[in-house]
């Protein structure tokens, strides 16, 4: 049995993630009390039922602090039974969550009594911290569209090869903030900026003219080579430690030229070396709204 445990902050996209896994053939259970997790997983394994070969469970903040604090202990029986499981933690910035609650007119599950929304979000973040500490995948949906979140869930959970670490390399613009879910963050603002070339300003790092401009720079070549060498050296160490996922973020000023180019080049490099890699360009134009 393969078990995906979806958890995180309210309005961060947990329902979207669970529905995506359901579409991929997972048997889904919503809002499971956390103390039932070991018993449920053990019972499903004993049944040897094909329906339960792929199972996804969502757990929200409506549990006691003591139950959340004991999550590491609650996961031990799953490890003892050699159940393949992954904890996926979804979150977003406070201002994003407040905006989503306002747009959807949903009530936060922790706003009982006189607690305002901002305090409820802060309390929930504190309450869910033990889950974040054991998460295999951390996804910040602050600037993620519905389509992108569905794609991330499919590529990082349902399509991943179990034998190798899964790499997500994403570009971003420092103007829009650093991704909260990155394991490594690299700053490419020291490289030549195509923005100052009028003919390249409206293009992106995916366009041939921008690629030619950046590819002709020795600084860009050295930066790219050093970055690839560093990752080649240390990715195997993460695999040795049992990591299944690694998120690498490369930023430039606006997330349009330099970071996009480097992400595309790294993807070509690692795919040629047999690595499983997904790319994401966070700050390039998108059409869909963010997940609720």
PDB file of C-alpha atoms in Angstrom:
ATOM      1  CA  UNK A   1       0.000   0.000   0.000  1.00  0.00           C
ATOM      2  CA  UNK A   2       1.098   3.544  -0.768  1.00  0.00           C
ATOM      3  CA  UNK A   3      -0.288   6.209   1.558  1.00  0.00           C
ATOM      4  CA  UNK A   4      -0.302   9.971   0.947  1.00  0.00           C
ATOM      5  CA  UNK A   5      -1.040  12.097   4.021  1.00  0.00           C
ATOM      6  CA  UNK A   6      -2.258  15.542   2.949  1.00  0.00           C
ATOM      7  CA  UNK A   7      -2.150  18.200   5.652  1.00  0.00           C
ATOM      8  CA  UNK A   8      -1.387  21.867   6.170  1.00  0.00           C
ATOM      9  CA  UNK A   9      -3.111  25.198   6.644  1.00  0.00           C
ATOM     10  CA  UNK A  10      -6.773  25.880   5.931  1.00  0.00           C
ATOM     11  CA  UNK A  11      -7.393  27.362   2.461  1.00  0.00           C
ATOM     12  CA  UNK A  12      -3.918  26.356   1.284  1.00  0.00           C
ATOM     13  CA  UNK A  13      -5.180  23.865  -1.309  1.00  0.00           C
ATOM     14  CA  UNK A  14      -5.602  20.597   0.607  1.00  0.00           C
ATOM     15  CA  UNK A  15      -8.940  19.863  -1.058  1.00  0.00           C
ATOM     16  CA  UNK A  16      -7.446  20.444  -4.506  1.00  0.00           C
ATOM     17  CA  UNK A  17      -4.591  18.072  -3.666  1.00  0.00           C
ATOM     18  CA  UNK A  18      -6.951  15.382  -2.373  1.00  0.00           C
ATOM     19  CA  UNK A  19      -9.268  15.653  -5.392  1.00  0.00           C
ATOM     20  CA  UNK A  20      -6.263  15.440  -7.715  1.00  0.00           C
ATOM     21  CA  UNK A  21      -5.151  12.195  -6.086  1.00  0.00           C
ATOM     22  CA  UNK A  22      -8.711  10.876  -6.270  1.00  0.00           C
ATOM     23  CA  UNK A  23      -8.666  11.526 -10.017  1.00  0.00           C
ATOM     24  CA  UNK A  24      -5.421   9.542 -10.173  1.00  0.00           C
ATOM     25  CA  UNK A  25      -7.039   6.463  -8.644  1.00  0.00           C
ATOM     26  CA  UNK A  26      -6.368   7.002  -4.930  1.00  0.00           C
ATOM     27  CA  UNK A  27      -8.940   5.942  -2.340  1.00  0.00           C
ATOM     28  CA  UNK A  28      -9.444   9.222  -0.471  1.00  0.00           C
ATOM     29  CA  UNK A  29     -10.500   9.915   3.114  1.00  0.00           C
ATOM     30  CA  UNK A  30     -11.128  13.519   4.144  1.00  0.00           C
ATOM     31  CA  UNK A  31     -10.551  15.058   7.600  1.00  0.00           C
ATOM     32  CA  UNK A  32      -9.389  11.933   9.444  1.00  0.00           C
ATOM     33  CA  UNK A  33      -8.824  12.456  13.199  1.00  0.00           C
ATOM     34  CA  UNK A  34      -5.078  12.136  13.580  1.00  0.00           C
ATOM     35  CA  UNK A  35      -5.241   9.557  16.405  1.00  0.00           C
ATOM     36  CA  UNK A  36      -6.995   7.113  14.032  1.00  0.00           C
ATOM     37  CA  UNK A  37      -4.129   7.143  11.537  1.00  0.00           C
ATOM     38  CA  UNK A  38      -2.132   4.110  12.816  1.00  0.00           C
ATOM     39  CA  UNK A  39      -5.219   1.912  13.288  1.00  0.00           C
ATOM     40  CA  UNK A  40      -6.661   2.802   9.889  1.00  0.00           C
ATOM     41  CA  UNK A  41      -3.403   2.209   8.037  1.00  0.00           C
ATOM     42  CA  UNK A  42      -2.883  -1.118   9.790  1.00  0.00           C
ATOM     43  CA  UNK A  43      -6.413  -2.294   9.009  1.00  0.00           C
ATOM     44  CA  UNK A  44      -6.132  -1.352   5.330  1.00  0.00           C
ATOM     45  CA  UNK A  45      -2.891  -3.303   5.007  1.00  0.00           C
ATOM     46  CA  UNK A  46      -4.431  -6.411   6.591  1.00  0.00           C
ATOM     47  CA  UNK A  47      -7.316  -6.442   4.125  1.00  0.00           C
ATOM     48  CA  UNK A  48      -5.118  -6.954   1.032  1.00  0.00           C
ATOM     49  CA  UNK A  49      -7.838  -5.199  -0.951  1.00  0.00           C
ATOM     50  CA  UNK A  50      -6.926  -3.771  -4.357  1.00  0.00           C
ATOM     51  CA  UNK A  51      -9.077  -0.732  -3.592  1.00  0.00           C
ATOM     52  CA  UNK A  52      -6.581   0.276  -0.929  1.00  0.00           C
ATOM     53  CA  UNK A  53      -3.324  -0.056  -2.862  1.00  0.00           C
ATOM     54  CA  UNK A  54      -3.298   3.738  -3.238  1.00  0.00           C
ATOM     55  CA  UNK A  55      -4.743   5.707  -0.326  1.00  0.00           C
ATOM     56  CA  UNK A  56      -4.795   9.439   0.381  1.00  0.00           C
ATOM     57  CA  UNK A  57      -5.832  10.903   3.730  1.00  0.00           C
ATOM     58  CA  UNK A  58      -6.312  14.554   4.606  1.00  0.00           C
ATOM     59  CA  UNK A  59      -5.818  15.798   8.163  1.00  0.00           C
ATOM     60  CA  UNK A  60      -6.752  19.339   9.164  1.00  0.00           C
ATOM     61  CA  UNK A  61      -6.245  21.443  12.274  1.00  0.00           C
ATOM     62  CA  UNK A  62      -9.338  20.204  14.120  1.00  0.00           C
ATOM     63  CA  UNK A  63      -7.306  17.989  16.432  1.00  0.00           C
ATOM     64  CA  UNK A  64      -5.881  18.663  19.889  1.00  0.00           C
ATOM     65  CA  UNK A  65      -2.378  20.138  20.344  1.00  0.00           C
ATOM     66  CA  UNK A  66      -1.336  16.951  22.158  1.00  0.00           C
ATOM     67  CA  UNK A  67      -2.344  14.816  19.177  1.00  0.00           C
ATOM     68  CA  UNK A  68      -0.318  16.979  16.803  1.00  0.00           C
ATOM     69  CA  UNK A  69       2.690  16.934  19.116  1.00  0.00           C
ATOM     70  CA  UNK A  70       2.620  13.124  19.092  1.00  0.00           C
ATOM     71  CA  UNK A  71       2.597  12.806  15.285  1.00  0.00           C
ATOM     72  CA  UNK A  72       6.114  11.343  15.179  1.00  0.00           C
ATOM     73  CA  UNK A  73       4.985   8.614  17.582  1.00  0.00           C
ATOM     74  CA  UNK A  74       1.796   7.999  15.597  1.00  0.00           C
ATOM     75  CA  UNK A  75       3.833   7.474  12.420  1.00  0.00           C
ATOM     76  CA  UNK A  76       6.064   4.821  14.004  1.00  0.00           C
ATOM     77  CA  UNK A  77       3.569   1.928  13.532  1.00  0.00           C
ATOM     78  CA  UNK A  78       3.391   2.784   9.816  1.00  0.00           C
ATOM     79  CA  UNK A  79       7.161   2.502   9.587  1.00  0.00           C
ATOM     80  CA  UNK A  80       7.099  -0.755  11.557  1.00  0.00           C
ATOM     81  CA  UNK A  81       4.545  -2.190   9.112  1.00  0.00           C
ATOM     82  CA  UNK A  82       6.775  -0.982   6.247  1.00  0.00           C
ATOM     83  CA  UNK A  83       3.915   1.044   4.809  1.00  0.00           C
ATOM     84  CA  UNK A  84       5.095   3.425   2.115  1.00  0.00           C
ATOM     85  CA  UNK A  85       3.813   6.806   3.186  1.00  0.00           C
ATOM     86  CA  UNK A  86       4.536  10.442   2.452  1.00  0.00           C
ATOM     87  CA  UNK A  87       3.457  13.539   4.344  1.00  0.00           C
ATOM     88  CA  UNK A  88       2.569  16.476   2.079  1.00  0.00           C
ATOM     89  CA  UNK A  89       2.260  19.819   3.878  1.00  0.00           C
ATOM     90  CA  UNK A  90       0.523  22.711   2.102  1.00  0.00           C
ATOM     91  CA  UNK A  91       0.801  26.297   3.285  1.00  0.00           C
ATOM     92  CA  UNK A  92       0.600  29.899   2.098  1.00  0.00           C
ATOM     93  CA  UNK A  93       1.487  33.348   3.355  1.00  0.00           C
ATOM     94  CA  UNK A  94      -0.879  34.890   5.903  1.00  0.00           C
ATOM     95  CA  UNK A  95      -2.027  37.693   3.601  1.00  0.00           C
ATOM     96  CA  UNK A  96      -2.809  35.152   0.875  1.00  0.00           C
ATOM     97  CA  UNK A  97      -4.871  33.015   3.242  1.00  0.00           C
ATOM     98  CA  UNK A  98      -6.786  36.049   4.518  1.00  0.00           C
ATOM     99  CA  UNK A  99      -7.561  37.048   0.937  1.00  0.00           C
ATOM    100  CA  UNK A 100      -8.789  33.551   0.060  1.00  0.00           C
ATOM    101  CA  UNK A 101     -11.055  33.374   3.102  1.00  0.00           C
ATOM    102  CA  UNK A 102     -12.460  36.772   2.178  1.00  0.00           C
ATOM    103  CA  UNK A 103     -13.066  35.774  -1.442  1.00  0.00           C
ATOM    104  CA  UNK A 104     -14.658  32.418  -0.639  1.00  0.00           C
ATOM    105  CA  UNK A 105     -16.500  33.661   2.475  1.00  0.00           C
ATOM    106  CA  UNK A 106     -15.491  30.474   4.234  1.00  0.00           C
ATOM    107  CA  UNK A 107     -15.143  30.336   8.006  1.00  0.00           C
ATOM    108  CA  UNK A 108     -11.763  29.367   9.420  1.00  0.00           C
ATOM    109  CA  UNK A 109     -12.133  26.227  11.584  1.00  0.00           C
ATOM    110  CA  UNK A 110     -10.294  27.886  14.487  1.00  0.00           C
ATOM    111  CA  UNK A 111     -12.158  31.210  14.591  1.00  0.00           C
ATOM    112  CA  UNK A 112     -14.456  30.112  17.399  1.00  0.00           C
ATOM    113  CA  UNK A 113     -15.336  32.615  20.101  1.00  0.00           C
ATOM    114  CA  UNK A 114     -13.787  36.054  19.698  1.00  0.00           C
ATOM    115  CA  UNK A 115     -10.637  34.937  17.841  1.00  0.00           C
ATOM    116  CA  UNK A 116     -10.188  37.012  14.640  1.00  0.00           C
ATOM    117  CA  UNK A 117      -9.085  35.459  11.362  1.00  0.00           C
ATOM    118  CA  UNK A 118      -5.465  36.657  11.503  1.00  0.00           C
ATOM    119  CA  UNK A 119      -5.013  35.167  14.982  1.00  0.00           C
ATOM    120  CA  UNK A 120      -6.680  31.916  13.903  1.00  0.00           C
ATOM    121  CA  UNK A 121      -4.223  31.556  11.016  1.00  0.00           C
ATOM    122  CA  UNK A 122      -1.274  32.263  13.309  1.00  0.00           C
ATOM    123  CA  UNK A 123      -2.536  29.747  15.873  1.00  0.00           C
ATOM    124  CA  UNK A 124      -3.120  27.124  13.189  1.00  0.00           C
ATOM    125  CA  UNK A 125       0.421  27.590  11.878  1.00  0.00           C
ATOM    126  CA  UNK A 126       1.752  27.008  15.399  1.00  0.00           C
ATOM    127  CA  UNK A 127      -0.565  24.045  15.937  1.00  0.00           C
ATOM    128  CA  UNK A 128       0.461  22.345  12.684  1.00  0.00           C
ATOM    129  CA  UNK A 129       4.214  22.846  13.183  1.00  0.00           C
ATOM    130  CA  UNK A 130       4.831  19.202  14.253  1.00  0.00           C
ATOM    131  CA  UNK A 131       3.378  18.028  10.927  1.00  0.00           C
ATOM    132  CA  UNK A 132       5.581  20.475   9.047  1.00  0.00           C
ATOM    133  CA  UNK A 133       8.620  19.054  10.836  1.00  0.00           C
ATOM    134  CA  UNK A 134       7.921  15.528   9.551  1.00  0.00           C
ATOM    135  CA  UNK A 135       6.758  16.535   6.057  1.00  0.00           C
ATOM    136  CA  UNK A 136       8.371  14.882   3.041  1.00  0.00           C
ATOM    137  CA  UNK A 137       7.013  17.560   0.702  1.00  0.00           C
ATOM    138  CA  UNK A 138       6.324  21.184   1.594  1.00  0.00           C
ATOM    139  CA  UNK A 139       4.346  23.209  -0.951  1.00  0.00           C
ATOM    140  CA  UNK A 140       3.787  26.955  -0.638  1.00  0.00           C
ATOM    141  CA  UNK A 141       0.711  27.789  -2.719  1.00  0.00           C
ATOM    142  CA  UNK A 142       0.854  31.578  -2.201  1.00  0.00           C
ATOM    143  CA  UNK A 143       1.647  32.143  -5.864  1.00  0.00           C
ATOM    144  CA  UNK A 144       0.523  28.790  -7.248  1.00  0.00           C
ATOM    145  CA  UNK A 145      -2.413  28.430  -9.634  1.00  0.00           C
ATOM    146  CA  UNK A 146      -4.938  25.604  -9.560  1.00  0.00           C
ATOM    147  CA  UNK A 147      -3.350  24.083 -12.647  1.00  0.00           C
ATOM    148  CA  UNK A 148       0.145  24.343 -11.180  1.00  0.00           C
ATOM    149  CA  UNK A 149      -0.889  22.746  -7.897  1.00  0.00           C
ATOM    150  CA  UNK A 150      -2.558  19.838  -9.665  1.00  0.00           C
ATOM    151  CA  UNK A 151       0.562  19.399 -11.785  1.00  0.00           C
ATOM    152  CA  UNK A 152       2.826  19.508  -8.717  1.00  0.00           C
ATOM    153  CA  UNK A 153       0.757  16.864  -6.946  1.00  0.00           C
ATOM    154  CA  UNK A 154       0.728  14.585  -9.987  1.00  0.00           C
ATOM    155  CA  UNK A 155       4.419  14.964 -10.783  1.00  0.00           C
ATOM    156  CA  UNK A 156       5.729  14.755  -7.226  1.00  0.00           C
ATOM    157  CA  UNK A 157       3.450  12.026  -5.878  1.00  0.00           C
ATOM    158  CA  UNK A 158       1.752   9.935  -8.567  1.00  0.00           C
ATOM    159  CA  UNK A 159       4.437  10.003 -11.268  1.00  0.00           C
ATOM    160  CA  UNK A 160       7.581   9.843  -9.159  1.00  0.00           C
ATOM    161  CA  UNK A 161       9.989   6.934  -9.596  1.00  0.00           C
ATOM    162  CA  UNK A 162      10.664   5.370  -6.204  1.00  0.00           C
ATOM    163  CA  UNK A 163      14.290   4.579  -6.968  1.00  0.00           C
ATOM    164  CA  UNK A 164      15.607   8.134  -7.267  1.00  0.00           C
ATOM    165  CA  UNK A 165      15.141  11.485  -5.637  1.00  0.00           C
ATOM    166  CA  UNK A 166      12.648  13.763  -7.374  1.00  0.00           C
ATOM    167  CA  UNK A 167      13.987  17.229  -8.198  1.00  0.00           C
ATOM    168  CA  UNK A 168      11.868  20.341  -8.591  1.00  0.00           C
ATOM    169  CA  UNK A 169      13.818  23.285  -9.993  1.00  0.00           C
ATOM    170  CA  UNK A 170      11.894  26.554 -10.046  1.00  0.00           C
ATOM    171  CA  UNK A 171      12.597  30.109 -11.087  1.00  0.00           C
ATOM    172  CA  UNK A 172      11.321  33.114  -9.172  1.00  0.00           C
ATOM    173  CA  UNK A 173      11.668  36.863  -8.872  1.00  0.00           C
ATOM    174  CA  UNK A 174      12.976  38.400  -5.669  1.00  0.00           C
ATOM    175  CA  UNK A 175      10.448  41.214  -6.176  1.00  0.00           C
ATOM    176  CA  UNK A 176       7.697  38.696  -5.395  1.00  0.00           C
ATOM    177  CA  UNK A 177       9.513  37.066  -2.483  1.00  0.00           C
ATOM    178  CA  UNK A 178      11.602  33.953  -1.919  1.00  0.00           C
ATOM    179  CA  UNK A 179       9.762  30.584  -2.135  1.00  0.00           C
ATOM    180  CA  UNK A 180       9.096  29.263   1.358  1.00  0.00           C
ATOM    181  CA  UNK A 181       9.219  25.619   0.288  1.00  0.00           C
ATOM    182  CA  UNK A 182      12.728  25.620  -1.248  1.00  0.00           C
ATOM    183  CA  UNK A 183      15.542  23.450   0.115  1.00  0.00           C
ATOM    184  CA  UNK A 184      18.182  25.494  -1.744  1.00  0.00           C
ATOM    185  CA  UNK A 185      17.907  29.116  -2.917  1.00  0.00           C
ATOM    186  CA  UNK A 186      20.354  30.596  -5.447  1.00  0.00           C
ATOM    187  CA  UNK A 187      20.654  34.268  -6.377  1.00  0.00           C
ATOM    188  CA  UNK A 188      21.307  34.961 -10.074  1.00  0.00           C
ATOM    189  CA  UNK A 189      21.011  38.750  -9.849  1.00  0.00           C
ATOM    190  CA  UNK A 190      24.778  39.062 -10.224  1.00  0.00           C
ATOM    191  CA  UNK A 191      24.554  37.897 -13.859  1.00  0.00           C
ATOM    192  CA  UNK A 192      24.044  40.110 -16.949  1.00  0.00           C
ATOM    193  CA  UNK A 193      20.422  41.246 -17.128  1.00  0.00           C
ATOM    194  CA  UNK A 194      18.603  40.947 -20.495  1.00  0.00           C
ATOM    195  CA  UNK A 195      16.060  43.446 -19.167  1.00  0.00           C
ATOM    196  CA  UNK A 196      18.425  46.268 -20.137  1.00  0.00           C
ATOM    197  CA  UNK A 197      18.449  45.112 -23.753  1.00  0.00           C
ATOM    198  CA  UNK A 198      15.368  46.722 -25.384  1.00  0.00           C
ATOM    199  CA  UNK A 199      14.961  43.878 -27.876  1.00  0.00           C
ATOM    200  CA  UNK A 200      14.944  41.284 -25.056  1.00  0.00           C
ATOM    201  CA  UNK A 201      12.935  43.088 -22.395  1.00  0.00           C
ATOM    202  CA  UNK A 202       9.547  41.553 -23.264  1.00  0.00           C
ATOM    203  CA  UNK A 203      10.970  38.066 -23.844  1.00  0.00           C
ATOM    204  CA  UNK A 204      11.715  35.328 -21.298  1.00  0.00           C
ATOM    205  CA  UNK A 205      14.513  32.893 -20.588  1.00  0.00           C
ATOM    206  CA  UNK A 206      12.696  30.371 -22.774  1.00  0.00           C
ATOM    207  CA  UNK A 207      13.168  32.487 -25.906  1.00  0.00           C
ATOM    208  CA  UNK A 208      16.112  31.792 -28.203  1.00  0.00           C
ATOM    209  CA  UNK A 209      17.283  35.411 -28.294  1.00  0.00           C
ATOM    210  CA  UNK A 210      17.560  35.556 -24.497  1.00  0.00           C
ATOM    211  CA  UNK A 211      19.228  32.149 -24.412  1.00  0.00           C
ATOM    212  CA  UNK A 212      21.789  33.318 -26.962  1.00  0.00           C
ATOM    213  CA  UNK A 213      22.490  36.489 -24.959  1.00  0.00           C
ATOM    214  CA  UNK A 214      22.976  34.659 -21.659  1.00  0.00           C
ATOM    215  CA  UNK A 215      24.734  31.686 -23.223  1.00  0.00           C
ATOM    216  CA  UNK A 216      27.419  34.003 -24.606  1.00  0.00           C
ATOM    217  CA  UNK A 217      28.350  35.281 -21.132  1.00  0.00           C
ATOM    218  CA  UNK A 218      31.302  33.627 -19.402  1.00  0.00           C
ATOM    219  CA  UNK A 219      29.858  34.584 -16.025  1.00  0.00           C
ATOM    220  CA  UNK A 220      26.635  32.766 -16.844  1.00  0.00           C
ATOM    221  CA  UNK A 221      28.560  29.725 -18.071  1.00  0.00           C
ATOM    222  CA  UNK A 222      30.635  29.572 -14.881  1.00  0.00           C
ATOM    223  CA  UNK A 223      27.603  30.106 -12.635  1.00  0.00           C
ATOM    224  CA  UNK A 224      25.682  27.347 -14.398  1.00  0.00           C
ATOM    225  CA  UNK A 225      28.629  24.930 -14.263  1.00  0.00           C
ATOM    226  CA  UNK A 226      29.300  25.617 -10.575  1.00  0.00           C
ATOM    227  CA  UNK A 227      25.642  25.136  -9.705  1.00  0.00           C
ATOM    228  CA  UNK A 228      25.421  21.848 -11.614  1.00  0.00           C
ATOM    229  CA  UNK A 229      28.640  20.610 -10.014  1.00  0.00           C
ATOM    230  CA  UNK A 230      27.426  21.437  -6.512  1.00  0.00           C
ATOM    231  CA  UNK A 231      24.132  19.626  -7.034  1.00  0.00           C
ATOM    232  CA  UNK A 232      25.791  16.616  -8.654  1.00  0.00           C
ATOM    233  CA  UNK A 233      28.015  16.274  -5.608  1.00  0.00           C
ATOM    234  CA  UNK A 234      25.365  16.650  -2.929  1.00  0.00           C
ATOM    235  CA  UNK A 235      22.175  15.149  -4.379  1.00  0.00           C
ATOM    236  CA  UNK A 236      23.494  11.586  -3.828  1.00  0.00           C
ATOM    237  CA  UNK A 237      24.074  12.458  -0.167  1.00  0.00           C
ATOM    238  CA  UNK A 238      20.424  13.438   0.183  1.00  0.00           C
ATOM    239  CA  UNK A 239      19.447  10.130  -1.440  1.00  0.00           C
ATOM    240  CA  UNK A 240      21.642   8.273   1.050  1.00  0.00           C
ATOM    241  CA  UNK A 241      19.784  10.009   3.874  1.00  0.00           C
ATOM    242  CA  UNK A 242      16.482   8.762   2.452  1.00  0.00           C
ATOM    243  CA  UNK A 243      15.192  12.011   0.974  1.00  0.00           C
ATOM    244  CA  UNK A 244      12.643  11.513  -1.803  1.00  0.00           C
ATOM    245  CA  UNK A 245      12.272  15.148  -2.875  1.00  0.00           C
ATOM    246  CA  UNK A 246      14.461  18.202  -3.268  1.00  0.00           C
ATOM    247  CA  UNK A 247      13.309  21.686  -4.266  1.00  0.00           C
ATOM    248  CA  UNK A 248      15.862  24.055  -5.802  1.00  0.00           C
ATOM    249  CA  UNK A 249      14.916  27.700  -6.354  1.00  0.00           C
ATOM    250  CA  UNK A 250      16.848  30.114  -8.571  1.00  0.00           C
ATOM    251  CA  UNK A 251      15.951  33.778  -8.416  1.00  0.00           C
ATOM    252  CA  UNK A 252      16.632  36.936 -10.372  1.00  0.00           C
ATOM    253  CA  UNK A 253      15.040  40.356 -10.054  1.00  0.00           C
ATOM    254  CA  UNK A 254      11.733  39.682 -11.798  1.00  0.00           C
ATOM    255  CA  UNK A 255      11.823  35.931 -12.442  1.00  0.00           C
ATOM    256  CA  UNK A 256      11.622  36.407 -16.205  1.00  0.00           C
ATOM    257  CA  UNK A 257      15.048  36.043 -17.811  1.00  0.00           C
ATOM    258  CA  UNK A 258      18.125  34.821 -15.912  1.00  0.00           C
ATOM    259  CA  UNK A 259      16.462  32.466 -13.451  1.00  0.00           C
ATOM    260  CA  UNK A 260      14.229  30.985 -16.151  1.00  0.00           C
ATOM    261  CA  UNK A 261      17.227  30.382 -18.403  1.00  0.00           C
ATOM    262  CA  UNK A 262      19.210  28.656 -15.640  1.00  0.00           C
ATOM    263  CA  UNK A 263      16.286  26.435 -14.664  1.00  0.00           C
ATOM    264  CA  UNK A 264      15.832  25.312 -18.274  1.00  0.00           C
ATOM    265  CA  UNK A 265      19.550  24.621 -18.671  1.00  0.00           C
ATOM    266  CA  UNK A 266      19.751  22.646 -15.435  1.00  0.00           C
ATOM    267  CA  UNK A 267      16.752  20.575 -16.496  1.00  0.00           C
ATOM    268  CA  UNK A 268      18.471  19.678 -19.764  1.00  0.00           C
ATOM    269  CA  UNK A 269      21.665  18.804 -17.893  1.00  0.00           C
ATOM    270  CA  UNK A 270      20.089  16.549 -15.268  1.00  0.00           C
ATOM    271  CA  UNK A 271      17.709  14.810 -17.658  1.00  0.00           C
ATOM    272  CA  UNK A 272      20.712  13.918 -19.789  1.00  0.00           C
ATOM    273  CA  UNK A 273      22.159  12.291 -16.655  1.00  0.00           C
ATOM    274  CA  UNK A 274      19.020  10.249 -16.026  1.00  0.00           C
ATOM    275  CA  UNK A 275      17.590  12.369 -13.238  1.00  0.00           C
ATOM    276  CA  UNK A 276      13.856  12.787 -12.692  1.00  0.00           C
ATOM    277  CA  UNK A 277      13.249  16.525 -12.715  1.00  0.00           C
ATOM    278  CA  UNK A 278      10.308  18.907 -12.923  1.00  0.00           C
ATOM    279  CA  UNK A 279      10.535  22.605 -13.692  1.00  0.00           C
ATOM    280  CA  UNK A 280       8.357  25.484 -12.611  1.00  0.00           C
ATOM    281  CA  UNK A 281       8.543  29.179 -13.460  1.00  0.00           C
ATOM    282  CA  UNK A 282       6.682  30.790 -10.596  1.00  0.00           C
ATOM    283  CA  UNK A 283       6.560  34.375 -11.813  1.00  0.00           C
ATOM    284  CA  UNK A 284       5.987  33.989 -15.520  1.00  0.00           C
ATOM    285  CA  UNK A 285       2.457  35.045 -16.572  1.00  0.00           C
ATOM    286  CA  UNK A 286      -0.327  32.657 -15.691  1.00  0.00           C
ATOM    287  CA  UNK A 287      -4.084  32.612 -16.305  1.00  0.00           C
ATOM    288  CA  UNK A 288      -5.733  30.630 -13.506  1.00  0.00           C
ATOM    289  CA  UNK A 289      -6.474  31.900 -10.037  1.00  0.00           C
ATOM    290  CA  UNK A 290      -4.737  30.542  -6.952  1.00  0.00           C
ATOM    291  CA  UNK A 291      -6.191  27.476  -5.201  1.00  0.00           C
ATOM    292  CA  UNK A 292      -8.645  27.747  -2.360  1.00  0.00           C
TER     293      UNK A 292
END
